[in-house]
Coordinates of C-alpha atoms and ligand atoms in Angstrom, one line a residue:
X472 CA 72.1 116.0 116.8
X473 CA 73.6 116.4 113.2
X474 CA 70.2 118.2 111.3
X475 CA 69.3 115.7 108.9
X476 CA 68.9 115.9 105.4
X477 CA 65.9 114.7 103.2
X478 CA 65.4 111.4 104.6
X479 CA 68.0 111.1 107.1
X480 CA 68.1 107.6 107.9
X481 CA 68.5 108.3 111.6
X482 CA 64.8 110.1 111.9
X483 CA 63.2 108.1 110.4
X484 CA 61.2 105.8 112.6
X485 CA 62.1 108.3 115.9
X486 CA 58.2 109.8 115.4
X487 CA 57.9 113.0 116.2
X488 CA 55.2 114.0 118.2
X489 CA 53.2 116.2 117.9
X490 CA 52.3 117.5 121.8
X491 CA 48.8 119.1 123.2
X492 CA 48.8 122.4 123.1
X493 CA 45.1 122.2 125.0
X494 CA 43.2 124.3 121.5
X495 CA 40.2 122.9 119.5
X496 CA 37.3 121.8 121.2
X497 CA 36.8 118.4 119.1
X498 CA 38.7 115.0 118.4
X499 CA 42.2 114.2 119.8
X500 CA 45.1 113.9 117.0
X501 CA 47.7 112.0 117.8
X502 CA 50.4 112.5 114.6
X503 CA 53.8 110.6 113.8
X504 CA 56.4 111.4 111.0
X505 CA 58.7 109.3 109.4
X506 CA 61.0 110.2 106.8
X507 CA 62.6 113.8 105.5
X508 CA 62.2 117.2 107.0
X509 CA 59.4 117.7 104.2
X510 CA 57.4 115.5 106.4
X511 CA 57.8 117.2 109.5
X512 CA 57.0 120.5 107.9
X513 CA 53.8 118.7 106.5
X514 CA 52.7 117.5 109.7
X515 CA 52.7 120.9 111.0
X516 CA 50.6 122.0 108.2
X517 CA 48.3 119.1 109.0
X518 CA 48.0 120.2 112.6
X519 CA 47.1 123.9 111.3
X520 CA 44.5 122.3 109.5
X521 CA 42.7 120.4 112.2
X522 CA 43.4 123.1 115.0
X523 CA 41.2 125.5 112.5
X524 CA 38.6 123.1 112.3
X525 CA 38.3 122.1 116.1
X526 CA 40.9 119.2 116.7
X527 CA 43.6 119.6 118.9
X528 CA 46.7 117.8 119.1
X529 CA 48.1 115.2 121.5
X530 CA 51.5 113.8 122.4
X531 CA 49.5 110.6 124.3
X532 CA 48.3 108.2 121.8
X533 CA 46.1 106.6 124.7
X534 CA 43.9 109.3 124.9
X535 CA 44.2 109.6 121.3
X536 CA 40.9 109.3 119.1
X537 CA 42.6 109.7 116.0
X538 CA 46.1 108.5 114.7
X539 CA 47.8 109.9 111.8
X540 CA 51.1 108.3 110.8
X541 CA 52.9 110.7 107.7
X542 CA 54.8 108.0 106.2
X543 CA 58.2 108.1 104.0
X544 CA 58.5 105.6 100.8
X545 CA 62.0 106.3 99.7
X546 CA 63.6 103.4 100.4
X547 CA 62.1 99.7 101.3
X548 CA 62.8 100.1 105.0
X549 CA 61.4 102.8 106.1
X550 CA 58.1 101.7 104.8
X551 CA 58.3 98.7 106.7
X552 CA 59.1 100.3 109.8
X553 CA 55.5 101.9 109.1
X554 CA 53.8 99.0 108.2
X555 CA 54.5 97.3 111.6
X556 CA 53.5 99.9 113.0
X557 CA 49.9 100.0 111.6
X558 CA 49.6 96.2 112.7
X559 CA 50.3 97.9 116.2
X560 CA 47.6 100.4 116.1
X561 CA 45.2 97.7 114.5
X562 CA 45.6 95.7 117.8
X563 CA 44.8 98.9 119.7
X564 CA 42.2 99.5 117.8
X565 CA 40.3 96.0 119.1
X566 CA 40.2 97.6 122.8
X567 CA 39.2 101.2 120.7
X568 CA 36.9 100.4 118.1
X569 CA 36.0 104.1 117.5
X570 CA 39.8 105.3 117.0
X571 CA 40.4 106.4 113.4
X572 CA 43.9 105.4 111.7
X573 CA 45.3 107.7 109.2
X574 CA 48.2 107.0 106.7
X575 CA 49.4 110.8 105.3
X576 CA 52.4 111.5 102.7
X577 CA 54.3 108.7 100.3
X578 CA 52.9 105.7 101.5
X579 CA 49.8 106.8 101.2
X580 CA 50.3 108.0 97.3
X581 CA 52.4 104.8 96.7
X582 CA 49.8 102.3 97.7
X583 CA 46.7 103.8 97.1
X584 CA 44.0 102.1 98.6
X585 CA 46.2 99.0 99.3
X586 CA 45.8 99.6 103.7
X587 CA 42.1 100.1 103.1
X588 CA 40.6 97.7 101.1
X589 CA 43.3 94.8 100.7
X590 CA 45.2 95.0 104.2
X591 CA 42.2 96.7 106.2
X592 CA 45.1 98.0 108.3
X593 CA 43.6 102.2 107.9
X594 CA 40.6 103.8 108.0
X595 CA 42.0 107.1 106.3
X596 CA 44.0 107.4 103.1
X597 CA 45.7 110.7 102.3
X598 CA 48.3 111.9 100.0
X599 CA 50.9 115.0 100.5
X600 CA 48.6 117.2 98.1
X601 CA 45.5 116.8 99.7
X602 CA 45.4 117.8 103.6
X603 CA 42.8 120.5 103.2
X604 CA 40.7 117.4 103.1
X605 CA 41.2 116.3 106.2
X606 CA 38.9 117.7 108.2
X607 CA 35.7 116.3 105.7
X608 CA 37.3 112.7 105.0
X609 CA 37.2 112.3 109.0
X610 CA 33.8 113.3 108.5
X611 CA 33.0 110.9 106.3
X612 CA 35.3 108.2 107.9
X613 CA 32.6 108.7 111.2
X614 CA 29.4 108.1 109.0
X615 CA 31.1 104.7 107.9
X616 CA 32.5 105.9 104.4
X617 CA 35.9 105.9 102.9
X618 CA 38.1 108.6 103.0
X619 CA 40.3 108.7 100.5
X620 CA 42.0 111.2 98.4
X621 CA 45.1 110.9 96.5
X622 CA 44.8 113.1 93.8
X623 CA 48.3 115.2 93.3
X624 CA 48.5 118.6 92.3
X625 CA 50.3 121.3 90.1
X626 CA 49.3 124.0 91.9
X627 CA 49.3 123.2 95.7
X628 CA 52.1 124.6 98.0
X629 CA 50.1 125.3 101.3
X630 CA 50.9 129.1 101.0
X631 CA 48.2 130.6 102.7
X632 CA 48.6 127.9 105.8
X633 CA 50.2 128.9 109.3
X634 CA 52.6 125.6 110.2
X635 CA 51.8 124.7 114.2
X636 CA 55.2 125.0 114.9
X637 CA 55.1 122.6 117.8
X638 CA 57.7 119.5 117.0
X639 CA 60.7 122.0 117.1
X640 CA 62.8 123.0 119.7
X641 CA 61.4 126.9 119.6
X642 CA 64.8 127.8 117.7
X643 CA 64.4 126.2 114.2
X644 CA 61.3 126.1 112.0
X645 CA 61.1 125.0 108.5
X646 CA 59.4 126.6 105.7
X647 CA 58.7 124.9 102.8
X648 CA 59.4 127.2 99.4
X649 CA 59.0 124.3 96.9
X650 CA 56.7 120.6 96.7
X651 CA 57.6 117.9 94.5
X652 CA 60.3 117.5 92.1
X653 CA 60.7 117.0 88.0
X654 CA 64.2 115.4 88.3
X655 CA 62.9 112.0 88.0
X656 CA 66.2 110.4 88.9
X657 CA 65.6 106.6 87.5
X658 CA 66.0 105.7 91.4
X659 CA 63.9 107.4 93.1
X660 CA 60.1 107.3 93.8
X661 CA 59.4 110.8 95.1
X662 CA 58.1 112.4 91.9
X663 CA 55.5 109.4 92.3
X664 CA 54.6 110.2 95.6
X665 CA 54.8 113.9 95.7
X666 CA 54.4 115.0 91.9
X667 CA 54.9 117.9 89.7
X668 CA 57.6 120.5 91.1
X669 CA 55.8 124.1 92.1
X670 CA 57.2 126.5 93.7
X671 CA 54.9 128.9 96.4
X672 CA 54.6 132.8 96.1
X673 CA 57.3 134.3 97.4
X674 CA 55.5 137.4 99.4
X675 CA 53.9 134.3 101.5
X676 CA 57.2 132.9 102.8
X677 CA 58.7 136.3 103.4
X678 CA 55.9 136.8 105.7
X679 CA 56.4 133.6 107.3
X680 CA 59.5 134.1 107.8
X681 CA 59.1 137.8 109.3
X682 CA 56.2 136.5 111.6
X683 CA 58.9 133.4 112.8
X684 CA 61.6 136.1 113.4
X685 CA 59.2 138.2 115.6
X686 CA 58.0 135.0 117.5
X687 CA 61.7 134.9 118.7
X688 CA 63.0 131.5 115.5
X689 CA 66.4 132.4 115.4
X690 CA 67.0 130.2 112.1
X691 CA 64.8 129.0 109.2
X692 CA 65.5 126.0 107.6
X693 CA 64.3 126.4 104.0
X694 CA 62.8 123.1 102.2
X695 CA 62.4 121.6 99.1
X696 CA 62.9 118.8 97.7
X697 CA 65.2 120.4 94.3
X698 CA 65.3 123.5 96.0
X699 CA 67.6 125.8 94.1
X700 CA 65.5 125.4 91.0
X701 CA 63.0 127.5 92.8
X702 CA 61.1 129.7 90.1
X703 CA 58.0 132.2 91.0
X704 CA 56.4 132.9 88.7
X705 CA 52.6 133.1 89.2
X706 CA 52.1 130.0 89.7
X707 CA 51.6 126.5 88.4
X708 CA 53.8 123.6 87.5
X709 CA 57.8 124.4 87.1
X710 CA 59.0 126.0 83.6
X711 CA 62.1 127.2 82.9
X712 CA 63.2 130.3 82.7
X713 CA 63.6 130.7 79.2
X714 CA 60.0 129.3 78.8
X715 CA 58.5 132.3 80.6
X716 CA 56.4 134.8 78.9
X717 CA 57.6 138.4 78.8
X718 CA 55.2 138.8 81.8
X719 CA 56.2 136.1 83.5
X720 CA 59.5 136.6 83.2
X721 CA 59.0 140.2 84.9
X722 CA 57.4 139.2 87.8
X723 CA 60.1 136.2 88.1
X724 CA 61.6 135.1 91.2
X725 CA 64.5 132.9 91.5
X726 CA 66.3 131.1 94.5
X727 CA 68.9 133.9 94.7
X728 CA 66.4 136.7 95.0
X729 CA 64.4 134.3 97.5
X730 CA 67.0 134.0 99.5
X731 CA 68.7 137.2 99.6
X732 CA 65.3 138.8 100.3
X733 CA 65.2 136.1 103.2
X734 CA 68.8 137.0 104.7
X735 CA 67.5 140.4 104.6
X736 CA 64.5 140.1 107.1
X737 CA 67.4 140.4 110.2
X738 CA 71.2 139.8 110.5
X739 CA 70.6 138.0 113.7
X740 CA 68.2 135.2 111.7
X741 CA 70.1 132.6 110.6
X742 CA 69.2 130.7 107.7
X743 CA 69.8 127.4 105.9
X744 CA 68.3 125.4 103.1
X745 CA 67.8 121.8 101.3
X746 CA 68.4 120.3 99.2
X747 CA 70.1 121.2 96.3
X748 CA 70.8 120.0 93.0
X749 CA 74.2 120.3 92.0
X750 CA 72.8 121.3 88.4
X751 CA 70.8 124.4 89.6
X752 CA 73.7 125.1 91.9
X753 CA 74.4 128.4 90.2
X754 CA 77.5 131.0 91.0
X755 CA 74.5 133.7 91.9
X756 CA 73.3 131.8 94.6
X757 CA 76.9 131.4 95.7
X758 CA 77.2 135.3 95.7
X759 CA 74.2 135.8 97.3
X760 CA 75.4 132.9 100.0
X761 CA 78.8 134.8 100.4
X762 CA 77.2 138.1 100.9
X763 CA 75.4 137.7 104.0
X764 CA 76.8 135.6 107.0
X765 CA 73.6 134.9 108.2
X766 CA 73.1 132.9 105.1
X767 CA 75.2 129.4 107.1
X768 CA 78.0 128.4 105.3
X769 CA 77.3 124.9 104.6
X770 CA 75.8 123.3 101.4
X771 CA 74.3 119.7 101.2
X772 CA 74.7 118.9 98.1
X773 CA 74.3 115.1 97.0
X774 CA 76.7 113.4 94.4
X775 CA 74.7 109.6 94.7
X776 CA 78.2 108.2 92.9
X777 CA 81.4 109.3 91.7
X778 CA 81.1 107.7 88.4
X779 CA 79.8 109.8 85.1
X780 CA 78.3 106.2 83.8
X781 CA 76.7 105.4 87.1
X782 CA 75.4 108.6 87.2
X783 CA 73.9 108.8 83.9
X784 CA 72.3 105.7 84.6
X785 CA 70.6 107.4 87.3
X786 CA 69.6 110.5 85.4
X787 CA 70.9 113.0 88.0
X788 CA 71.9 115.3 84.8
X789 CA 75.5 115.7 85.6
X790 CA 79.3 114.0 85.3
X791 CA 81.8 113.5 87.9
X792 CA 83.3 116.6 86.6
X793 CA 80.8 118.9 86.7
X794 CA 79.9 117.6 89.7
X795 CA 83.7 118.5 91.1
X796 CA 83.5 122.1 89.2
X797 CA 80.3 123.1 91.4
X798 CA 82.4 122.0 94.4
X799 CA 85.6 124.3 93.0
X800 CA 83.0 127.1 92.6
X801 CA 81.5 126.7 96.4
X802 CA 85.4 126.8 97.9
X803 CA 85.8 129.8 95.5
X804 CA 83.5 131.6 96.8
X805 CA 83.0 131.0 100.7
X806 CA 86.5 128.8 101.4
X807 CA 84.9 127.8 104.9
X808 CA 81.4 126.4 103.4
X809 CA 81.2 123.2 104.5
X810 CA 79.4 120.2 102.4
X811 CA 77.6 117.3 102.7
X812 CA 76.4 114.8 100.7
X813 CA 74.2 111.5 99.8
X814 CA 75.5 108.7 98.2
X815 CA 73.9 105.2 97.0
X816 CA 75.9 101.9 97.3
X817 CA 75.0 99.1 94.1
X818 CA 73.3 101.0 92.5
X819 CA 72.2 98.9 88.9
X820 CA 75.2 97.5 87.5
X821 CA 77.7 99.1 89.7
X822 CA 81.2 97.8 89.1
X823 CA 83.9 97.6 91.2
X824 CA 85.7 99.9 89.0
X825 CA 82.6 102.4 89.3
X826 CA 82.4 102.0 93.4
X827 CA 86.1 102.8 93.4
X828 CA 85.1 106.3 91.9
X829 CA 82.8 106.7 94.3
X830 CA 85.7 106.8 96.8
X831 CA 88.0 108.5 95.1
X832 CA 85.5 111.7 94.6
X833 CA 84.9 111.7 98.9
X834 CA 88.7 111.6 99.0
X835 CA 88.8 114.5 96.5
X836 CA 86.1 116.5 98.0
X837 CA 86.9 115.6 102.0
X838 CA 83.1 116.0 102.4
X839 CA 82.5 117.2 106.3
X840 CA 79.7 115.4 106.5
X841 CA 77.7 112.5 104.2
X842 CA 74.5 110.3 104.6
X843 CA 75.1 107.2 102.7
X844 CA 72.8 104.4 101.8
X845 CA 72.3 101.0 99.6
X846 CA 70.1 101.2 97.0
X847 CA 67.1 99.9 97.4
X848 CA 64.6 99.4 94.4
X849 CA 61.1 101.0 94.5
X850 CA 58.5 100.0 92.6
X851 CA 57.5 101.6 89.0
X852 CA 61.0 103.9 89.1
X853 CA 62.9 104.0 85.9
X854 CA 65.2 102.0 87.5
X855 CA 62.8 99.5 88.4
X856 CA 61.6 99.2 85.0
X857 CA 64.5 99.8 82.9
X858 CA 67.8 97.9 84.9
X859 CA 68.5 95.0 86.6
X860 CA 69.0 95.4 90.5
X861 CA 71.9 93.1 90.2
X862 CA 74.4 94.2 92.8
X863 CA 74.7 91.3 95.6
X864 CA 73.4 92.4 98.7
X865 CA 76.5 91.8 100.4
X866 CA 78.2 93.0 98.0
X867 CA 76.1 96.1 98.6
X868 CA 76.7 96.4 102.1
X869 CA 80.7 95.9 101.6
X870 CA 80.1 99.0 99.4
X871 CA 78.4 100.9 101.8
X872 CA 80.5 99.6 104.7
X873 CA 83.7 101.1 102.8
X874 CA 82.2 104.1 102.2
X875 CA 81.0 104.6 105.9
X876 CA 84.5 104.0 107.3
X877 CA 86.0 106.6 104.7
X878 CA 83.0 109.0 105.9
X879 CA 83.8 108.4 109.1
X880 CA 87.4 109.4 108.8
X881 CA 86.9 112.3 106.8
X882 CA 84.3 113.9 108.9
X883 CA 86.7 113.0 112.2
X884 CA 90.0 115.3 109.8
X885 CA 87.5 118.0 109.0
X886 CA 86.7 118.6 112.8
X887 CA 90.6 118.1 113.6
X888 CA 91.1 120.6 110.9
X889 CA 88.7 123.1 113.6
X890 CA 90.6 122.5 116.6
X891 CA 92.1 126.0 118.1
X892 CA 90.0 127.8 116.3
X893 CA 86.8 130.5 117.3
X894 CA 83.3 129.7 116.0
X895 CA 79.8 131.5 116.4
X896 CA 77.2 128.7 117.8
X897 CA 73.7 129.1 118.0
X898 CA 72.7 127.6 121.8
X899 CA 69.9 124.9 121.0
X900 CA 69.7 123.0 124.0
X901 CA 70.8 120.8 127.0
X902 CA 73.4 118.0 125.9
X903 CA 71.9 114.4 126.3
X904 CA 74.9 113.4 127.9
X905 CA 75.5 116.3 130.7
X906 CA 72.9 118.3 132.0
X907 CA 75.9 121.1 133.1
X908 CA 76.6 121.2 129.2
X909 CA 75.0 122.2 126.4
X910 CA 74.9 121.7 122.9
X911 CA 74.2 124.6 119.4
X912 CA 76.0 124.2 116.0
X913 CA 78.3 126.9 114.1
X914 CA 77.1 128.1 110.5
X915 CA 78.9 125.1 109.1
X916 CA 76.6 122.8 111.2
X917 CA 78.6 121.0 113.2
X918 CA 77.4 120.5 116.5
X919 CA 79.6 121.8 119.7
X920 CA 79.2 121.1 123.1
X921 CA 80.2 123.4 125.8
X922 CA 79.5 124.3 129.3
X923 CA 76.5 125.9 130.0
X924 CA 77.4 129.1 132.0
X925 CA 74.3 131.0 132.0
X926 CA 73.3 130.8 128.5
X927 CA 69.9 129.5 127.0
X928 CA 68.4 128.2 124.2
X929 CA 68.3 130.7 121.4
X930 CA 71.4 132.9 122.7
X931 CA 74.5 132.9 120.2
X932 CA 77.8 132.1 122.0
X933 CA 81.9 132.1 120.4
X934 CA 83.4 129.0 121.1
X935 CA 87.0 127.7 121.0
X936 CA 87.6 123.9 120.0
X937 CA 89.2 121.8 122.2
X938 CA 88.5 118.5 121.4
X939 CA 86.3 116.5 118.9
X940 CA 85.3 113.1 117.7
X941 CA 84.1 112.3 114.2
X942 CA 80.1 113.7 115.4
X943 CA 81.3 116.6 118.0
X944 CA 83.4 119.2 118.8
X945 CA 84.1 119.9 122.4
X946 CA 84.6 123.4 123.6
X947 CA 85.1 126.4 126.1
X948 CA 83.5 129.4 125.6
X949 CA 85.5 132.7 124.7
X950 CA 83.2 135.6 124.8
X951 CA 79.5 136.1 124.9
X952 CA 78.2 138.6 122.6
X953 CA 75.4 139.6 120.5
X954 CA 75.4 138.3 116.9
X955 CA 76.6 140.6 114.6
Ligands
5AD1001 N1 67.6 103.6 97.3 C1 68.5 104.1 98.1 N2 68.6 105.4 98.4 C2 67.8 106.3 97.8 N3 67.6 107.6 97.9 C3 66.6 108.0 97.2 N4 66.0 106.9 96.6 C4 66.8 105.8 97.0 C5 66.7 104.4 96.7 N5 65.8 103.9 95.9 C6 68.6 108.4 98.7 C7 69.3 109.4 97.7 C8 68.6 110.7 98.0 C9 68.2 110.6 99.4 C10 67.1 111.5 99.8 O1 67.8 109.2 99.6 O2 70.7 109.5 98.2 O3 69.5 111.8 97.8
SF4_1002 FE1 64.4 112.1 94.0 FE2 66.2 113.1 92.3 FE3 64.0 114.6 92.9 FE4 65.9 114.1 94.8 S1 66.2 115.2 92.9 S2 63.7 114.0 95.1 S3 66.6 112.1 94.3 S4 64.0 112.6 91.8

């Protein structure tokens, strides 16, 4: 119930589904998304698309005449996941010859024409940068030619485009402010796959975000994939500041203005964002974040290791200690923020002596919360080109296994550490595990679970902790009130 980060293992091969909402006149789309929140947000761009040109969405792929699967390539398995799953909808397709098969997002800019010509396993190619497309490569697709388009982008962000909002729970939506990313960390494969960072005119998400407010969204999760380096500025691939014209540099907007403008829309909206780099994690945006309380106090903000050598191998353009100085300016400015974090196992050349840095900097930090994974090498990256992937894959996972347990402990002492005291919780929904009980999360995103009373989804409710286990916080509710 945690809400994931950028490719949080844990969604990724749970599809979401897209259900009917009974619009369009023409084909059936049935649409599953792998992979990080970016995905989900796209898929809801993709459904805009084809509801305005006469498609409607299905939650039933039986009745389905089109499938479109918006696939994740950050590590190994998660593409695998996918690729079994085209074999399955080839074997449907034998019963269904007419049904179209559509791969969307990484795997599709990764591999190219691989499924269609080599593997045979799709009928539709499409990359993140090129969904306007759509509606004209199924076209083509029906009169027996390929559709595929690839191309990526410096300018494409989606602005003008109205997200279906239909895979959320009615409480939550995402908007995405920023698409690819420059970092080029040596491990990763997503400026590949989703290309130059750009950032999307501000006026257009401000409206977004007024139109979700008056729909009744009670929190917007902001998106990006390096989203504090956000920079509007016209237009166009990401400069920095300093490279702006006088012009540019006038009409300028920055993540803090963003999101202060944001916070301002209503008190009673709250909002969150990811993820950050904890090089363009600057004190303004801190301010800004300490300012309003509807801005939630909680920060993912992902170290990868706690070693400077590891992490200058990876190119993440910061050392242990500046890394730990960004975490001393957070506490300084909003002592109840809480943080998260990702962080890589073996990654190239990763000593023992390096791993044991890794742990000491979780022990140092007592993150709340982490997602943690082993490296897994992806084709063309830096690291792929430039470094041996010679950690032992058991060695890996002892890594990884270490690091989990720690994890594990820490996040069970930081909800101890809330036991007794009062928090604000947004209601989301019925627990799984009681239907008498429900479950919301406070501003520092940790999920409670109380009795339900007469509340409903959307309503904000004060909570005492009672009881917790490393995921949850058990509670009884102290006072219903409106947010202030
Ligand atoms: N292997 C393992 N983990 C990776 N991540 C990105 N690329 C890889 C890779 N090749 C992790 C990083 C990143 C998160 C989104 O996924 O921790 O922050
Ligand atoms: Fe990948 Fe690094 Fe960009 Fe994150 S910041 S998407 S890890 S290149």
């Amino acid at each position: 119930m945690h809400t994931v980060s950028q490719h949080d293992e844990s969604i990724q091969g749970k599809p979401t589904v897209l259900p009917s909402t009974g619009m369009g006149i023409g084909k059936k789309v049935y649409i599953e998304s792998y992979g990080c929140q970016m995905n989900f947000s796209d898929s809801e761009i993709v459904a805009s698309i084809l509801h305005n040109n006469g498609c409607q969405t299905t939650a039933d792929l039986q009745e389905a005449d089109v499938i479109f699967v918006n696939t994740c390539s950050v590590r190994e398995n998660a593409e695998l996941r996918v690729r079994q799953r085209f074999t399955e909808f080839k074997s449907l397709k034998k019963h269904k010859p007419h049904l179209i098969v559509g791969v969307l997002g990484c795997m599709a800019e990764r591999l190219k024409d691989k499924f269609l010509e080599e593997e045979k396993l799709v009928d539709l190619v499409v990359g993140p940068d090129s969904y306007r497309k759509l509606p004209d490569l199924l076209m083509s697709v029906e009169d027996g030619k390929k559709g595929i388009e690839v191309l990526l982008s410096l300018e494409e962000t989606y602005a003008d485009i109205s997200p279906v909002r239909l895979s959320g729970n009615g409480i939550t939506a995402f908007i995405s402010i920023t698409r690819g990313c420059d970092n080029m960390c040596t491990f990763c494969v997503v400026p590949f796959t989703r290309g130059r960072e750009r950032s999307r005119n501000p006026e257009t998400i401000i409206e977004e975000a007024k139109d979700l407010y008056q729909q009744g969204y009670k929190e917007i999760m902001l998106l990006g994939q390096n989203i504090n380096s956000y920079l509007w500025y016209g237009g166009g691939p990401k400069k920095e500041f300093k490279h702006l014209s006088e012009e540019e540099k006038t009409q300028s907007v920055n993540f803090a203005s963003l999101l202060n403008r944001v916070a301002m829309i209503s008190p009673q909206m709250r909002i969150r964002y990811t993820t950050s780099n904890p090089q363009d994690m600057t004190d303004e945006v801190l301010e800004i974040m300490a300012s309003h309380p509807n801005i939630c106090r909680y920060i993912h903000l992902p170290v990868q290791s706690g070693n400077t050598n590891v992490l200058q191998r990876m190119n993440r353009g910061y050392s242990r200690e500046a890394y730990l100085n960004r975490i001393a300016a957070i506490r300084r400015y909003m002592p109840d923020c809480a943080i998260s974090t990702d962080i890589i196992s073996g990654f190239c050349g990763e000593t023992e002596e390096e791993h044991a840095d890794t742990i000491s900097l979780m022990r140092q930090v007592g993150f709340d919360y982490a997602y943690m994974f082993k490296y897994s090498e992806r084709p063309n990256t830096m690291a792929q080109r430039k470094f041996a992937d010679d950690v032992l894959e058991d060695v890996k996972g002892r890594r990884l296994q270490q690091i989990i347990d720690l994890q594990n402990k820490l996040s069970l002492e930081s909800n101890q550490r809330d036991i007794g005291k009062t928090f604000e919780v947004l209601v989301e929904g019925v627990s799984k595990k009681d239907e008498n009980e429900l479950y919301g999360r406070n501003s520092q995103n940790k999920v409670f679970v109380f009795p339900k009373q007469n509340l409903i989804p959307g309503d904000y409710v004060w909570v005492k902790a009672l009881d917790c286990t490393s995921a949850t916080i058990k509670g009884e509710i102290v006072n219903v009130e409106a947010h202030v």
